[in-house]
Amino acid sequence: MGFVNLLTMAKRFSGIIAILLLLRLTTAAASHEFCDAGMGYNVVGCGGSDSSSRRILIKGGTVVNAHHQEVADVYIDDGIIADVKPNIKKSHLQVGDEVAVIDATGKFVMPGGIDPHTHLEMEFMGTDSTETIDDFFSGQAAALAGGTTMHIDFVMPVNGSLSLGFKAYVEKAKKSCMDYGFHMTITKWDDTVAREMEIMVKEKGINSFKFFLAYKGIVMINDELLLEGLKKCKSLGALAMVHAENGDAVFEGQKRMIELGITGPEGHALSRPPLLEAEATARAIRLAGFINTPLYIVHVMSIDAMEEIAKARKLGQRVVGEPVVSGLVLNDSGLWDPDFNIAAKFVMSPPIRAPGHGRALQAAVSMGVLQGFHVVPENTGKSAFGKLVGTDHCTFNSTQKAFGIDDFRKIPNGVNGIEERMHLVWDTMVASGKISVTDYVRITSTECARIFNIYPKKGAILPGSDADIIILNPNSSFQISSNSHHSRSDTNVYEGWIGKGKVEITIVGGRIVWENNELKVNLGSGKYIKMPPFNYLFDGIEKADVSYISSLRAPVNRFKAMQ
Ligand code: URP
Ligand code: ZN
Ligand code: ZN
């Protein structure tokens, strides 16, 4: 029986049986038991043979990059895109017999999605800590089934140590079946952390650091630490990222809800209104402006926060706002559902907002993506937001969510999305005419590759790029259900969604891993992608420092008083 079928079965059982089955699967993945268990996987790296073709010719599709689209063929050889042009003839390839030919007529051939924001196998939320249910195997398998071929996950330090955190994540990621990169989270400040940040950038391939302005008493940092972090990021050419909510005020809001007797999931949304997201967003933007370093605001969920970003961009500040798919397409009504299990699955931070916010964020995405790639003077005056869309995939099953059955503060925060993002963005934004297909490629793949400095290895269909490709049929449809998804979770916040446009084929590292609704992933085949510092947001930043220094008219040369 395949892993996928087993998972589906496990989800149908309730309570303990499901947990036992899922635990069995978790252990199996971790111990490479998949190699022996006949789970239907073609496993590279533990004795399995990989029979899939190393040469693939995709014929007749519309090949889409962020800058251009045309009907062309794509030839893949040994994991790399070898050629992209119209009418490549199989007989002209001089490569022997083994070329798999895919007919993509009438379909879009696009770079695989890159998800800038995930939390796989992450321990989270302090004393009541629990671990996200998707690990680097199940989370990535889900991603591939939905057309995402790379993601960037947030490493959590171990007792504040970045090196120990990095080591732990290297271990976790050994199960990978697609390429991945790491951001690093900073939860405390001292000389060791500062030194380790340098090692992370110069030796370990990390070019971004996340600071939490919320989760008081768990991972929240104060302004003093944020300023230290921003300075260090700037000196290393690393991108500073913030979770922008005012954690002290959220704490106050939570107390207020409990005092009012509001203990259910709706209390989560009521305790941390958009105002608190806007305050922290504005504060982080101003502090990054004060240091003069680029800033990336993760999971922007409200109009209020988005407007702070747009305002800063209008003034020429280098700020990236990352909308996530839950914030774009969902609204907060689920949090008021009388069934705790349904309501709790929507708990994430910042919270999913009232309906108007999602629509406004969608509009901002469609405006943002119309501007050019580079932060250059002629672009800085335009409204800009959301040139990429992430997921914040951070999945807990209903048993884990039930830790907070009597107190919303204990519900582990996070929702799914790694498998659904590509479909939902297509359905909501492209099929509805809000953005073009080239914009779709930009926001689901290319801009992420550019911001994290791995373009055009990733994020493009160009000769020399990695062969991470999807084939999407705009005339086909998709349906989302926890019975058929590939996450280990027994719930899905997009349950029942039916939409247009289906990823029919996913190719990762030059291998077809998703076709005919079947997954053939290779445990351990994913590679860690090092991401170099000094992305395009840093271009010319030193000029602003020079003009700042020369604008000071100080120190003033004063006459010494006569003795
Ligand atoms: O609720 C969320 N967003 N969980 C994941 C951790 C984070 O804040 O990104
Ligand atoms: Zn966050
Ligand atoms: Zn997150």
mmCIF file of N, CA and C in Angstrom, residues 61-62 64 69 104-110 423 426-427 430-432 437 440 470-478 499-504:
data_model
loop_
_atom_site.group_PDB
_atom_site.id
_atom_site.type_symbol
_atom_site.label_atom_id
_atom_site.label_comp_id
_atom_site.label_asym_id
_atom_site.label_seq_id
_atom_site.Cartn_x
_atom_site.Cartn_y
_atom_site.Cartn_z
ATOM 1 N N GLY A 61 4.434 23.399 -25.111
ATOM 2 C CA GLY A 61 3.743 24.176 -24.075
ATOM 3 C C GLY A 61 4.065 25.659 -24.179
ATOM 4 N N THR A 62 3.317 26.455 -23.425
ATOM 5 C CA THR A 62 3.662 27.876 -23.321
ATOM 6 C C THR A 62 4.633 28.014 -22.152
ATOM 7 N N VAL A 64 6.690 29.894 -19.572
ATOM 8 C CA VAL A 64 6.490 31.207 -18.940
ATOM 9 C C VAL A 64 7.631 31.503 -17.966
ATOM 10 N N GLN A 69 6.843 35.179 -22.096
ATOM 11 C CA GLN A 69 6.263 33.854 -22.339
ATOM 12 C C GLN A 69 6.206 33.576 -23.834
ATOM 13 N N ALA A 104 3.001 19.075 -23.927
ATOM 14 C CA ALA A 104 2.429 20.114 -23.050
ATOM 15 C C ALA A 104 1.552 21.090 -23.841
ATOM 16 N N THR A 105 1.099 20.669 -25.000
ATOM 17 C CA THR A 105 0.269 21.547 -25.829
ATOM 18 C C THR A 105 -0.944 22.056 -25.034
ATOM 19 N N GLY A 106 -1.161 23.371 -25.090
ATOM 20 C CA GLY A 106 -2.316 23.968 -24.409
ATOM 21 C C GLY A 106 -2.093 24.178 -22.918
ATOM 22 N N LYS A 107 -0.880 23.884 -22.457
ATOM 23 C CA LYS A 107 -0.608 23.998 -21.014
ATOM 24 C C LYS A 107 0.538 24.979 -20.767
ATOM 25 N N PHE A 108 0.665 25.385 -19.522
ATOM 26 C CA PHE A 108 1.743 26.308 -19.148
ATOM 27 C C PHE A 108 2.899 25.543 -18.514
ATOM 28 N N VAL A 109 4.099 25.834 -19.017
ATOM 29 C CA VAL A 109 5.316 25.216 -18.485
ATOM 30 C C VAL A 109 6.036 26.315 -17.706
ATOM 31 N N MET A 110 6.132 26.139 -16.388
ATOM 32 C CA MET A 110 6.585 27.261 -15.539
ATOM 33 C C MET A 110 7.617 26.780 -14.524
ATOM 34 N N HIS A 423 -1.963 26.333 -6.452
ATOM 35 C CA HIS A 423 -3.328 26.247 -6.995
ATOM 36 C C HIS A 423 -4.182 27.447 -6.579
ATOM 37 N N TRP A 426 -3.213 30.641 -8.357
ATOM 38 C CA TRP A 426 -3.671 30.598 -9.757
ATOM 39 C C TRP A 426 -5.177 30.875 -9.812
ATOM 40 N N ASP A 427 -5.914 30.142 -8.994
ATOM 41 C CA ASP A 427 -7.379 30.238 -9.031
ATOM 42 C C ASP A 427 -7.855 31.641 -8.652
ATOM 43 N N VAL A 430 -5.022 34.476 -11.078
ATOM 44 C CA VAL A 430 -4.878 34.387 -12.539
ATOM 45 C C VAL A 430 -6.211 34.045 -13.190
ATOM 46 N N ALA A 431 -6.854 32.988 -12.706
ATOM 47 C CA ALA A 431 -8.117 32.575 -13.328
ATOM 48 C C ALA A 431 -9.170 33.685 -13.229
ATOM 49 N N SER A 432 -9.036 34.536 -12.194
ATOM 50 C CA SER A 432 -10.003 35.630 -12.032
ATOM 51 C C SER A 432 -9.575 36.887 -12.784
ATOM 52 N N VAL A 437 -0.115 35.623 -16.335
ATOM 53 C CA VAL A 437 0.617 34.378 -16.054
ATOM 54 C C VAL A 437 2.084 34.687 -15.733
ATOM 55 N N TYR A 440 2.218 35.646 -12.264
ATOM 56 C CA TYR A 440 2.069 34.449 -11.421
ATOM 57 C C TYR A 440 3.444 33.809 -11.172
ATOM 58 N N ILE A 470 6.998 22.992 -13.460
ATOM 59 C CA ILE A 470 5.632 22.447 -13.375
ATOM 60 C C ILE A 470 4.922 22.615 -14.719
ATOM 61 N N ILE A 471 3.986 21.728 -14.955
ATOM 62 C CA ILE A 471 3.121 21.867 -16.130
ATOM 63 C C ILE A 471 1.698 22.002 -15.599
ATOM 64 N N LEU A 472 1.113 23.155 -15.875
ATOM 65 C CA LEU A 472 -0.218 23.466 -15.330
ATOM 66 C C LEU A 472 -1.233 23.510 -16.459
ATOM 67 N N ASN A 473 -2.323 22.808 -16.264
ATOM 68 C CA ASN A 473 -3.405 22.807 -17.245
ATOM 69 C C ASN A 473 -4.480 23.797 -16.788
ATOM 70 N N PRO A 474 -4.640 24.925 -17.521
ATOM 71 C CA PRO A 474 -5.602 25.945 -17.068
ATOM 72 C C PRO A 474 -7.045 25.481 -17.209
ATOM 73 N N ASN A 475 -7.266 24.429 -18.003
ATOM 74 C CA ASN A 475 -8.645 23.962 -18.225
ATOM 75 C C ASN A 475 -9.044 22.823 -17.304
ATOM 76 N N SER A 476 -8.119 22.425 -16.477
ATOM 77 C CA SER A 476 -8.426 21.352 -15.540
ATOM 78 C C SER A 476 -8.779 21.985 -14.190
ATOM 79 N N SER A 477 -9.308 21.208 -13.263
ATOM 80 C CA SER A 477 -9.650 21.806 -11.969
ATOM 81 C C SER A 477 -9.021 21.003 -10.828
ATOM 82 N N PHE A 478 -8.968 21.641 -9.674
ATOM 83 C CA PHE A 478 -8.415 20.962 -8.500
ATOM 84 C C PHE A 478 -9.435 21.019 -7.373
ATOM 85 N N GLY A 499 -11.271 24.646 -7.544
ATOM 86 C CA GLY A 499 -10.852 25.790 -8.347
ATOM 87 C C GLY A 499 -10.316 25.393 -9.700
ATOM 88 N N LYS A 500 -9.981 26.418 -10.484
ATOM 89 C CA LYS A 500 -9.502 26.201 -11.853
ATOM 90 C C LYS A 500 -7.986 26.165 -11.896
ATOM 91 N N GLY A 501 -7.457 25.362 -12.835
ATOM 92 C CA GLY A 501 -6.011 25.300 -13.049
ATOM 93 C C GLY A 501 -5.404 24.206 -12.196
ATOM 94 N N LYS A 502 -4.798 23.225 -12.864
ATOM 95 C CA LYS A 502 -4.262 22.101 -12.074
ATOM 96 C C LYS A 502 -2.814 21.818 -12.460
ATOM 97 N N VAL A 503 -1.979 21.671 -11.440
ATOM 98 C CA VAL A 503 -0.594 21.245 -11.690
ATOM 99 C C VAL A 503 -0.662 19.754 -12.016
ATOM 100 N N GLU A 504 -0.433 19.436 -13.293
ATOM 101 C CA GLU A 504 -0.546 18.025 -13.701
ATOM 102 C C GLU A 504 0.781 17.293 -13.578
#
